[in-house]
PDB file of C-alpha atoms in Angstrom:
ATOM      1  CA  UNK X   1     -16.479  -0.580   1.626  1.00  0.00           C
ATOM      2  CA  UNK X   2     -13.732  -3.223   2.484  1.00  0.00           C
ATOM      3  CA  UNK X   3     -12.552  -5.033  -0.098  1.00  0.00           C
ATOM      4  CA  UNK X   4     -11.294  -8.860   0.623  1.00  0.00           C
ATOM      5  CA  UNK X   5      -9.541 -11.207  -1.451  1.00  0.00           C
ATOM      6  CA  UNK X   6      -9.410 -14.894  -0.674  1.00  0.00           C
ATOM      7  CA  UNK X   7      -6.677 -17.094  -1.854  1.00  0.00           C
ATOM      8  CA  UNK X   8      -6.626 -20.585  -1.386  1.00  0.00           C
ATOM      9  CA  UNK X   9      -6.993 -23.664  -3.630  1.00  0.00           C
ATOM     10  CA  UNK X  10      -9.625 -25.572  -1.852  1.00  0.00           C
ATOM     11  CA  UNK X  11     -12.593 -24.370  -3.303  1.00  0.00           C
ATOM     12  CA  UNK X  12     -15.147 -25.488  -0.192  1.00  0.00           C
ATOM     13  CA  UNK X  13     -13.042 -23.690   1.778  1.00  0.00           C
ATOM     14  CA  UNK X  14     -12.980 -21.033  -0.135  1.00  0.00           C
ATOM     15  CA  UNK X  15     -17.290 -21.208  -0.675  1.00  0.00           C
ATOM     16  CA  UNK X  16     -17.038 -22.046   3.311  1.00  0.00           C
ATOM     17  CA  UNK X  17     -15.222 -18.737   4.177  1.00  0.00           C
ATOM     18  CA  UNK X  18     -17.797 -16.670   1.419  1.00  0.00           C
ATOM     19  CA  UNK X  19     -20.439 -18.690   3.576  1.00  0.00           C
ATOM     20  CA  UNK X  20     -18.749 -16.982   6.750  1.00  0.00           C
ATOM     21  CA  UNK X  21     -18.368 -13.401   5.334  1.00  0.00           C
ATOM     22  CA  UNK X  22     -22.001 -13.240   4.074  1.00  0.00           C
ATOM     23  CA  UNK X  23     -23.031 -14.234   7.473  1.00  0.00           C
ATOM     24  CA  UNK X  24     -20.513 -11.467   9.000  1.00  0.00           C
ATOM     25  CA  UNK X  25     -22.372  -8.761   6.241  1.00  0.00           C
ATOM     26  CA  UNK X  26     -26.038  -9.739   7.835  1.00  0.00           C
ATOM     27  CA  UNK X  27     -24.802  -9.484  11.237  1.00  0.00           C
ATOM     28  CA  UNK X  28     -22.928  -6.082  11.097  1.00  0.00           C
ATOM     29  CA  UNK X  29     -24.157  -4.420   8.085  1.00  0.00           C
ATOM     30  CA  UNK X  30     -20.413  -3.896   6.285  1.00  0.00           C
ATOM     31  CA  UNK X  31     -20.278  -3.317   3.346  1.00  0.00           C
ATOM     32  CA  UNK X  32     -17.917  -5.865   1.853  1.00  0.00           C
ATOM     33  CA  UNK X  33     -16.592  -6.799  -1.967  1.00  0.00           C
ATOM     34  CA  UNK X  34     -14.594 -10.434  -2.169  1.00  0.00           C
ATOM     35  CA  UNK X  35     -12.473 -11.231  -4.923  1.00  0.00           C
ATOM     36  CA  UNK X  36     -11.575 -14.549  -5.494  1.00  0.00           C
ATOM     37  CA  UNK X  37      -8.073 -16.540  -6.623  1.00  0.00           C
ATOM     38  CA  UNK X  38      -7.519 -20.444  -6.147  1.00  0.00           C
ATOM     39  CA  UNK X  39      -3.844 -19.596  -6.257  1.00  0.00           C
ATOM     40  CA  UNK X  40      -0.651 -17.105  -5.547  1.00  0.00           C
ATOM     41  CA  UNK X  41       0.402 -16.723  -9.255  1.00  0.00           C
ATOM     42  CA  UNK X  42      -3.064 -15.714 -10.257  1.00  0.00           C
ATOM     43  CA  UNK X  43      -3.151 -13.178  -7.243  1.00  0.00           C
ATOM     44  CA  UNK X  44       0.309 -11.703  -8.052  1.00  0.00           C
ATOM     45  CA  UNK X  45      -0.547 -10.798 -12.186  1.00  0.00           C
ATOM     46  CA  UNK X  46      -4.090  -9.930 -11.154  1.00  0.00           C
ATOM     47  CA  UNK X  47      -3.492  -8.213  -8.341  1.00  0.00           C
ATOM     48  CA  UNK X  48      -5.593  -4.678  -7.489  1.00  0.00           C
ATOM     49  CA  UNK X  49      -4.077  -2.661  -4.822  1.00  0.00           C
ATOM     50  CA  UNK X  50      -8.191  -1.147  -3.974  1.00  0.00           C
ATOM     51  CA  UNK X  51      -7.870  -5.110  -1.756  1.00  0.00           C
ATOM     52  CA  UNK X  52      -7.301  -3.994   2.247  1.00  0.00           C
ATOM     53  CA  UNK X  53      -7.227  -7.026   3.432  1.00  0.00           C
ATOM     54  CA  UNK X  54      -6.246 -11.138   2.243  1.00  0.00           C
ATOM     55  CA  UNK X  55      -6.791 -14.590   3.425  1.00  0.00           C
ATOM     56  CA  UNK X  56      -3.740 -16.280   1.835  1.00  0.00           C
ATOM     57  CA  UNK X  57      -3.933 -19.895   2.709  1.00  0.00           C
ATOM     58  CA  UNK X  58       0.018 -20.789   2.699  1.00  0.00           C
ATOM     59  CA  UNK X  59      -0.006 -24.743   0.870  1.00  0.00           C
ATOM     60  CA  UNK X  60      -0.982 -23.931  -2.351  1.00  0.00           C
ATOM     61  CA  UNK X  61       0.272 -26.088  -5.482  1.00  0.00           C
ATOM     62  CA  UNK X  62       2.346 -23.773  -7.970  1.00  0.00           C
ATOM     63  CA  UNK X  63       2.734 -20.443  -5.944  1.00  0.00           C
ATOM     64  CA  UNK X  64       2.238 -21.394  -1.713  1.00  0.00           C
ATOM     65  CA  UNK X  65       1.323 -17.946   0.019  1.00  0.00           C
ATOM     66  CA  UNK X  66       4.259 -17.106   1.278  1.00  0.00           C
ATOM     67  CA  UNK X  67       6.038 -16.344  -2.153  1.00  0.00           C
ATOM     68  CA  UNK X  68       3.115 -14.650  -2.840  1.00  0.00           C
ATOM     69  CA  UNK X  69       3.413 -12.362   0.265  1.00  0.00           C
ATOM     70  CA  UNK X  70       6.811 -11.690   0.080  1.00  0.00           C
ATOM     71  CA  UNK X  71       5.816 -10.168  -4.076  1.00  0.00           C
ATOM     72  CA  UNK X  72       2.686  -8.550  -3.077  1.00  0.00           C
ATOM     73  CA  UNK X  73       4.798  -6.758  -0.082  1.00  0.00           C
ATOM     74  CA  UNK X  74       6.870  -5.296  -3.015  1.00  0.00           C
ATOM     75  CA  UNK X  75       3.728  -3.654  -5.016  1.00  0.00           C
ATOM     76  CA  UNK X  76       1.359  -2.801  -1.733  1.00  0.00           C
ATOM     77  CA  UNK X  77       3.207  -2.749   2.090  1.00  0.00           C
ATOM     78  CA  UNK X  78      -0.314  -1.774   3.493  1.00  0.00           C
ATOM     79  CA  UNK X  79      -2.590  -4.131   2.955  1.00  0.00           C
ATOM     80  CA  UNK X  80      -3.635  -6.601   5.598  1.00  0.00           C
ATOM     81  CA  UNK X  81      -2.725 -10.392   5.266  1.00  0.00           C
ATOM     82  CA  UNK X  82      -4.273 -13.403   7.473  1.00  0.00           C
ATOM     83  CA  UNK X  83      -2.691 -16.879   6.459  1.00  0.00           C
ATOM     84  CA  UNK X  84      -4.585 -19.439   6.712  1.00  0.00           C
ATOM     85  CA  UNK X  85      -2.905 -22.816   7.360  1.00  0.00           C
ATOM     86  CA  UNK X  86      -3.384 -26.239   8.725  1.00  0.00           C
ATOM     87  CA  UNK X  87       0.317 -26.123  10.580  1.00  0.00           C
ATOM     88  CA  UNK X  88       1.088 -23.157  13.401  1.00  0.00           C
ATOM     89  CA  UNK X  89       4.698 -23.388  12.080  1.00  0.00           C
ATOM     90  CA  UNK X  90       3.883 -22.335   8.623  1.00  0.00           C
ATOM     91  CA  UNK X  91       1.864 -19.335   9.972  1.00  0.00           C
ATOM     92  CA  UNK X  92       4.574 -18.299  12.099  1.00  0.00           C
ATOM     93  CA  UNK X  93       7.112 -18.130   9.361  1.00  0.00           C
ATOM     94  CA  UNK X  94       4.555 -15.943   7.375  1.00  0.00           C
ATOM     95  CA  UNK X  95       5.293 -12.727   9.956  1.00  0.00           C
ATOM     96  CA  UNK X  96       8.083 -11.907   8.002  1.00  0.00           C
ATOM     97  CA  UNK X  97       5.949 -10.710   5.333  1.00  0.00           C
ATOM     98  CA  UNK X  98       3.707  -8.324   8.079  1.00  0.00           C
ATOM     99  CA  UNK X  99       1.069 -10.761   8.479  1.00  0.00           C
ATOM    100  CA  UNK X 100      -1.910  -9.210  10.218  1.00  0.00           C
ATOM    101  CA  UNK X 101      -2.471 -12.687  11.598  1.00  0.00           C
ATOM    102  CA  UNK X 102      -2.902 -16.522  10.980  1.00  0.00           C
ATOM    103  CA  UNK X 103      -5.641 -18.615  11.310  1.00  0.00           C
ATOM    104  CA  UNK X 104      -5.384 -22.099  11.859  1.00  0.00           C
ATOM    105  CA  UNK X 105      -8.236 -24.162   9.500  1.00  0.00           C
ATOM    106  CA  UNK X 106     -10.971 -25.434  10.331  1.00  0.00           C
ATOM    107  CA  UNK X 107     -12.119 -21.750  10.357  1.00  0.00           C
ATOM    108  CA  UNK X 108     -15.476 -20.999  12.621  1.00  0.00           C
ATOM    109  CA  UNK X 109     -17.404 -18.115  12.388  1.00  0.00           C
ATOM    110  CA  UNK X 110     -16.481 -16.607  15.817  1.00  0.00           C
ATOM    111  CA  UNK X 111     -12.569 -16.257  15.064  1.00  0.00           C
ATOM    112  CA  UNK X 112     -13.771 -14.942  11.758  1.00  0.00           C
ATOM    113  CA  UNK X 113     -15.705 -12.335  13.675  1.00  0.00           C
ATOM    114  CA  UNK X 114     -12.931 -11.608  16.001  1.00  0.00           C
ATOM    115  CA  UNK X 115     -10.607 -10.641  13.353  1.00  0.00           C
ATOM    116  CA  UNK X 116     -12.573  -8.743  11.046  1.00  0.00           C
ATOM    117  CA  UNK X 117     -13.885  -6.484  14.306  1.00  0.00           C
ATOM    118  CA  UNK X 118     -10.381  -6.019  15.099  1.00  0.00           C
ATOM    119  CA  UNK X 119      -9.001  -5.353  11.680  1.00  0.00           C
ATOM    120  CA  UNK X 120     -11.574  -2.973  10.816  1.00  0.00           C
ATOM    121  CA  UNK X 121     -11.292  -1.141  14.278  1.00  0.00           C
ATOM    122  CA  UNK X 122      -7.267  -0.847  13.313  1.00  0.00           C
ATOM    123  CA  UNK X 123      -8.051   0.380   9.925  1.00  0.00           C
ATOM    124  CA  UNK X 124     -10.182   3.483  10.976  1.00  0.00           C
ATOM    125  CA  UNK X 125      -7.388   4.381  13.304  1.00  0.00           C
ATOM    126  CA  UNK X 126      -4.386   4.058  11.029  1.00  0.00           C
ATOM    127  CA  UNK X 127      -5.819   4.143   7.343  1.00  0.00           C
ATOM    128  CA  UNK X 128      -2.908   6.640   5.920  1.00  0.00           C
ATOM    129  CA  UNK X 129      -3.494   8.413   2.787  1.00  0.00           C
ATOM    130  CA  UNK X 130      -2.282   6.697   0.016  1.00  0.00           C
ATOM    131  CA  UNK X 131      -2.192   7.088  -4.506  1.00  0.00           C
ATOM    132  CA  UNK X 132      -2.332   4.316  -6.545  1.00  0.00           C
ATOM    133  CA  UNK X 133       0.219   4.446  -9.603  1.00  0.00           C
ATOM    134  CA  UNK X 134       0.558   2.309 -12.656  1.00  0.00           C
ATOM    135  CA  UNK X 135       3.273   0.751 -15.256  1.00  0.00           C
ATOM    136  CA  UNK X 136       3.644  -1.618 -17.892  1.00  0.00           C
ATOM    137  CA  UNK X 137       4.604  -3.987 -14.219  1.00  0.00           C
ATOM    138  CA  UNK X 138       1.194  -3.371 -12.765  1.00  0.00           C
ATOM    139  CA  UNK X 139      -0.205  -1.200  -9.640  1.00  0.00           C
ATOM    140  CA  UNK X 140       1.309  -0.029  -6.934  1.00  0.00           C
ATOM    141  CA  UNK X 141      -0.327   1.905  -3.728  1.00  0.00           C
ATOM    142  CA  UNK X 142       2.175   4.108  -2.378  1.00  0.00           C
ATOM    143  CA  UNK X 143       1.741   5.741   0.573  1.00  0.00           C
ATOM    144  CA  UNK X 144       1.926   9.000   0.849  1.00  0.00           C
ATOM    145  CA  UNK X 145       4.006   9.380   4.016  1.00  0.00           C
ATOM    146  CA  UNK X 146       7.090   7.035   2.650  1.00  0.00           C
ATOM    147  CA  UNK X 147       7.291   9.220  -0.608  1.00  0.00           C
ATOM    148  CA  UNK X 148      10.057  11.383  -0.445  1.00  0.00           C
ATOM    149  CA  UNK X 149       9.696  12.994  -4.013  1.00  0.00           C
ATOM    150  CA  UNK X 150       8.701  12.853  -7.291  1.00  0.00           C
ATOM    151  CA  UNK X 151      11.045  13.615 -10.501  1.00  0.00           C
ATOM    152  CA  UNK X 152      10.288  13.075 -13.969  1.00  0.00           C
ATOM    153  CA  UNK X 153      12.358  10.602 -15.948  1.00  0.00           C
ATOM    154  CA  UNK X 154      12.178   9.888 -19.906  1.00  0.00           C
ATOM    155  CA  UNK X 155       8.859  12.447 -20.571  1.00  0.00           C
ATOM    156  CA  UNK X 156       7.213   9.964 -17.387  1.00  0.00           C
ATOM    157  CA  UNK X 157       7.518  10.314 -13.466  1.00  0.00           C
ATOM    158  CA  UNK X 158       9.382   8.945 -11.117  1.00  0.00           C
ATOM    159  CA  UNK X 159       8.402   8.054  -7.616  1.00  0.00           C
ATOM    160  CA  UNK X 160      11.220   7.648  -4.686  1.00  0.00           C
ATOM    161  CA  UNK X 161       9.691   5.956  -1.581  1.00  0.00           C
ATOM    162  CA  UNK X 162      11.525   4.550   1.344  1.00  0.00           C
ATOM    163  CA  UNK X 163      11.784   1.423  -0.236  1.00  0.00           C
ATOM    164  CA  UNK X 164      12.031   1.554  -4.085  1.00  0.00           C
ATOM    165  CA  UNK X 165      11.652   4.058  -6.807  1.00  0.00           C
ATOM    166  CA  UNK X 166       8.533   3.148  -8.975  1.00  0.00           C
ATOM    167  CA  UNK X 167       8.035   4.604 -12.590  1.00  0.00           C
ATOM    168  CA  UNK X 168       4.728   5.979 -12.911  1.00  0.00           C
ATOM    169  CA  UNK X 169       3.060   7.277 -15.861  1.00  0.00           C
ATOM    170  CA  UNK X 170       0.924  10.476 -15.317  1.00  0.00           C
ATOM    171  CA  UNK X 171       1.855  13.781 -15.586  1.00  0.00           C
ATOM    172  CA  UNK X 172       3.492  16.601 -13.542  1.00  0.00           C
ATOM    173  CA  UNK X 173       1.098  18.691 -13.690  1.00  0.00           C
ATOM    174  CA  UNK X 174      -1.545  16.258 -12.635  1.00  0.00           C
ATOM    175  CA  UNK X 175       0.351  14.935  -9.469  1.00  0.00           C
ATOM    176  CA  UNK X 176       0.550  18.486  -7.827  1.00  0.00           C
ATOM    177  CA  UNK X 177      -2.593  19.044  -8.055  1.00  0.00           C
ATOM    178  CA  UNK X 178      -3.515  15.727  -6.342  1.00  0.00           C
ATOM    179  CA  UNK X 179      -0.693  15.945  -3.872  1.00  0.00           C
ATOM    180  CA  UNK X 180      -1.470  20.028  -3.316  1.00  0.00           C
ATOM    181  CA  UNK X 181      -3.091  19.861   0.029  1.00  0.00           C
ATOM    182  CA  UNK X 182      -0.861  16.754   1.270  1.00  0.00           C
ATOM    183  CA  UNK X 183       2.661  18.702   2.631  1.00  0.00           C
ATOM    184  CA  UNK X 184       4.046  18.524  -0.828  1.00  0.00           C
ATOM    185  CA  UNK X 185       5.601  20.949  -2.863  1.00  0.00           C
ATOM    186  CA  UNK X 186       6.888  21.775  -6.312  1.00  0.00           C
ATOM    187  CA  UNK X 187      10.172  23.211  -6.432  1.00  0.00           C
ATOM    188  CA  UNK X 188      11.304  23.085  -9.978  1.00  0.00           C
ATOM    189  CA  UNK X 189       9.797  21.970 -12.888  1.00  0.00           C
ATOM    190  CA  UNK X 190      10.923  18.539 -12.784  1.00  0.00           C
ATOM    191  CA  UNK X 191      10.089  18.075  -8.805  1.00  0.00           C
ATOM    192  CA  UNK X 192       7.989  17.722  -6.545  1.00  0.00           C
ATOM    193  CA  UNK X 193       9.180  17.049  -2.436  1.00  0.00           C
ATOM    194  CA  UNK X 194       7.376  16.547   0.735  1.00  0.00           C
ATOM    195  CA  UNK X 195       8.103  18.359   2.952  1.00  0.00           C
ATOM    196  CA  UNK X 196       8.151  16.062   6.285  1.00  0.00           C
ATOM    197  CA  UNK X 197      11.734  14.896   4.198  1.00  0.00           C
ATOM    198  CA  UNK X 198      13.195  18.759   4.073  1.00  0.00           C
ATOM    199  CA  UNK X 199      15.819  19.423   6.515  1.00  0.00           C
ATOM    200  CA  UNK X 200      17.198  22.870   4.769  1.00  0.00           C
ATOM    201  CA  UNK X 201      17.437  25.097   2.028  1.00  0.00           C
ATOM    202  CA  UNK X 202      20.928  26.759   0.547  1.00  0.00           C
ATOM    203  CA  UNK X 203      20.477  28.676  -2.222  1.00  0.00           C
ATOM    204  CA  UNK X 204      18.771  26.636  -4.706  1.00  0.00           C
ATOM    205  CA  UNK X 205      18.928  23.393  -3.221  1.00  0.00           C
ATOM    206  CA  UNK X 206      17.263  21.507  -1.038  1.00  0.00           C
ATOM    207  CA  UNK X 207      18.668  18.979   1.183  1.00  0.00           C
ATOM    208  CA  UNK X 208      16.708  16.168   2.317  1.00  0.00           C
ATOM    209  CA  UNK X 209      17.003  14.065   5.872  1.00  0.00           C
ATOM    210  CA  UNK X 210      18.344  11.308   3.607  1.00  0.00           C
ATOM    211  CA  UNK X 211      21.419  13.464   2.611  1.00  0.00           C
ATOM    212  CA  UNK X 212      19.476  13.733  -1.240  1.00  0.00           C
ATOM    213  CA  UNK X 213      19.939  17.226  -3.067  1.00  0.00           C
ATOM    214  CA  UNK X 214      16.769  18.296  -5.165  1.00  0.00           C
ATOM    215  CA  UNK X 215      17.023  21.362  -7.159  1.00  0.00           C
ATOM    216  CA  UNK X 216      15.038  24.315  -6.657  1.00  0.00           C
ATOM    217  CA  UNK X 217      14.383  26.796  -9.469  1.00  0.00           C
ATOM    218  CA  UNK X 218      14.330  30.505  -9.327  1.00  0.00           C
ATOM    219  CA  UNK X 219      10.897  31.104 -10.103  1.00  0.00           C
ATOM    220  CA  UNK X 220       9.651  28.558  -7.968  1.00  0.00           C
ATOM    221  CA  UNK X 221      11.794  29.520  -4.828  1.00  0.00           C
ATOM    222  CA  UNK X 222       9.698  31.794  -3.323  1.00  0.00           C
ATOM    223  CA  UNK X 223       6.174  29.676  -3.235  1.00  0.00           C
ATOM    224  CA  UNK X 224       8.647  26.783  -1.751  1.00  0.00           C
ATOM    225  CA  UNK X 225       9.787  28.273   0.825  1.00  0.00           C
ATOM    226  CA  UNK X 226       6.757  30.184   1.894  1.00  0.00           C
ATOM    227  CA  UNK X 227       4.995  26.127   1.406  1.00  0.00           C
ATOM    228  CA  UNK X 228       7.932  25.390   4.172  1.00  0.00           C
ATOM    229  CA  UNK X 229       7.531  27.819   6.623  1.00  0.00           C
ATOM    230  CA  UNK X 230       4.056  27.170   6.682  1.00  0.00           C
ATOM    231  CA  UNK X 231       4.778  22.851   7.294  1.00  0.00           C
ATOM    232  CA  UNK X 232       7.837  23.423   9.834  1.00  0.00           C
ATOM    233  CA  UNK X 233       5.483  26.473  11.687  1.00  0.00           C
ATOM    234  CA  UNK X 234       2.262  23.953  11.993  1.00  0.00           C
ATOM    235  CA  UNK X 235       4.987  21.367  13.315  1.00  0.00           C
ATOM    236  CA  UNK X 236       5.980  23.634  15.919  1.00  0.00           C
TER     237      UNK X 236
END
């Protein structure tokens, strides 16, 4: 299932490019979900981070699609974007935000092809495994290779990424048990690392690639570093 969102004010194009995708689902047999926004604001506050991939048209009246990019790069850095514009200039400026591409309107059906083969070619390839977390902000998908560790904060969790740290409300417990089979560990009662971001052990702390020190309790030493030795000896 790929799930699309379409953003853009101009509701004919916005039927057209339904039109386009319905005609793309007969042809190929994908199965595909579109949700639909007629502008950035209403795509930021009801955003779902299940969407892999966006047509963001970039002239939009109260929030154009490049302020919307550049806030739904902070909650999701995966998902795929295509601008759609009317200038090439305006599409251009949208790579800053990781734009999978740009389309310049009048869309036809053949460049819609064309980039839907090639995005969902890319995706098999390079889908990484990812959780989806949630605060009183919204969602976030996080994925799992940018998490360096989790550490609970005020009776709720913590995430540390390579780009923010993101407050997340389930439990301990319940995160290493999803996260079990995924190269992470828990090392003390209030942490959980992964172990790609481990580059030694002293004692009872760990020190990460970053230069971060996370704690490692007694009890839990020995299942750590046995967890380690098994990561760094299927690396070798």
């Amino acid at each position: 299932m790929l799930h699309i969102a379409i953003c853009d004010d101009e509701r004919v194009f916005v039927n057209h490019l339904k039109e386009l995708l319905s005609q793309y689902i007969l042809e190929t047999g994908e199965e595909i979900k579109t949700s639909v926004f007629y502008d950035g604001l209403d795509l930021i506050e009801k955003y779902d981070p299940s969407f892999d991939l966006i047509f963001l048209d970039i002239q939009m009246k109260l929030v154009d699609g490049l302020r919307a990019a550049e806030r739904i790069r902070e909650k999701d850095e995966s998902v795929g974007i295509i601008f759609l514009t009317t200038l090439a200039q305006y599409g251009l400026e949208g790579y800053k935000y990781q734009a999978t591409n740009y389309i310049i309107k009048p869309l036809q059906y053949g460049r819609l092809k064309a980039e839907l083969d090639k995005f969902i070619r890319r995706r098999h390839i390079e889908q990484e495994p990812a959780l989806v977390i949630s605060n009183d902000t919204g969602k976030y998908k996080v994925i799992l290779k940018n998490l360096r560790y989790i550490e609970t904060f005020n009776r709720n969790l913590l995430f540390h990424t390579e780009q923010e740290s993101i407050l997340c409300y389930r439990s301990m417990k319940e995160m290493e048990r999803e996260l079990q089979a995924k190269n992470f560990a828990r090392c003390h009662t209030s942490y959980i690392v992964n172990l790609a971001y481990v580059k030694g052990v002293k004692k009872l702390e760990i020190t990460l690639i970053t230069g971060e020190k996370i704690p490692i309790s007694q009890p839990r030493r020995k299942s750590f570093m046995e967890q380690l030795t098994d990561y760094w000896g299927d690396m070798l």
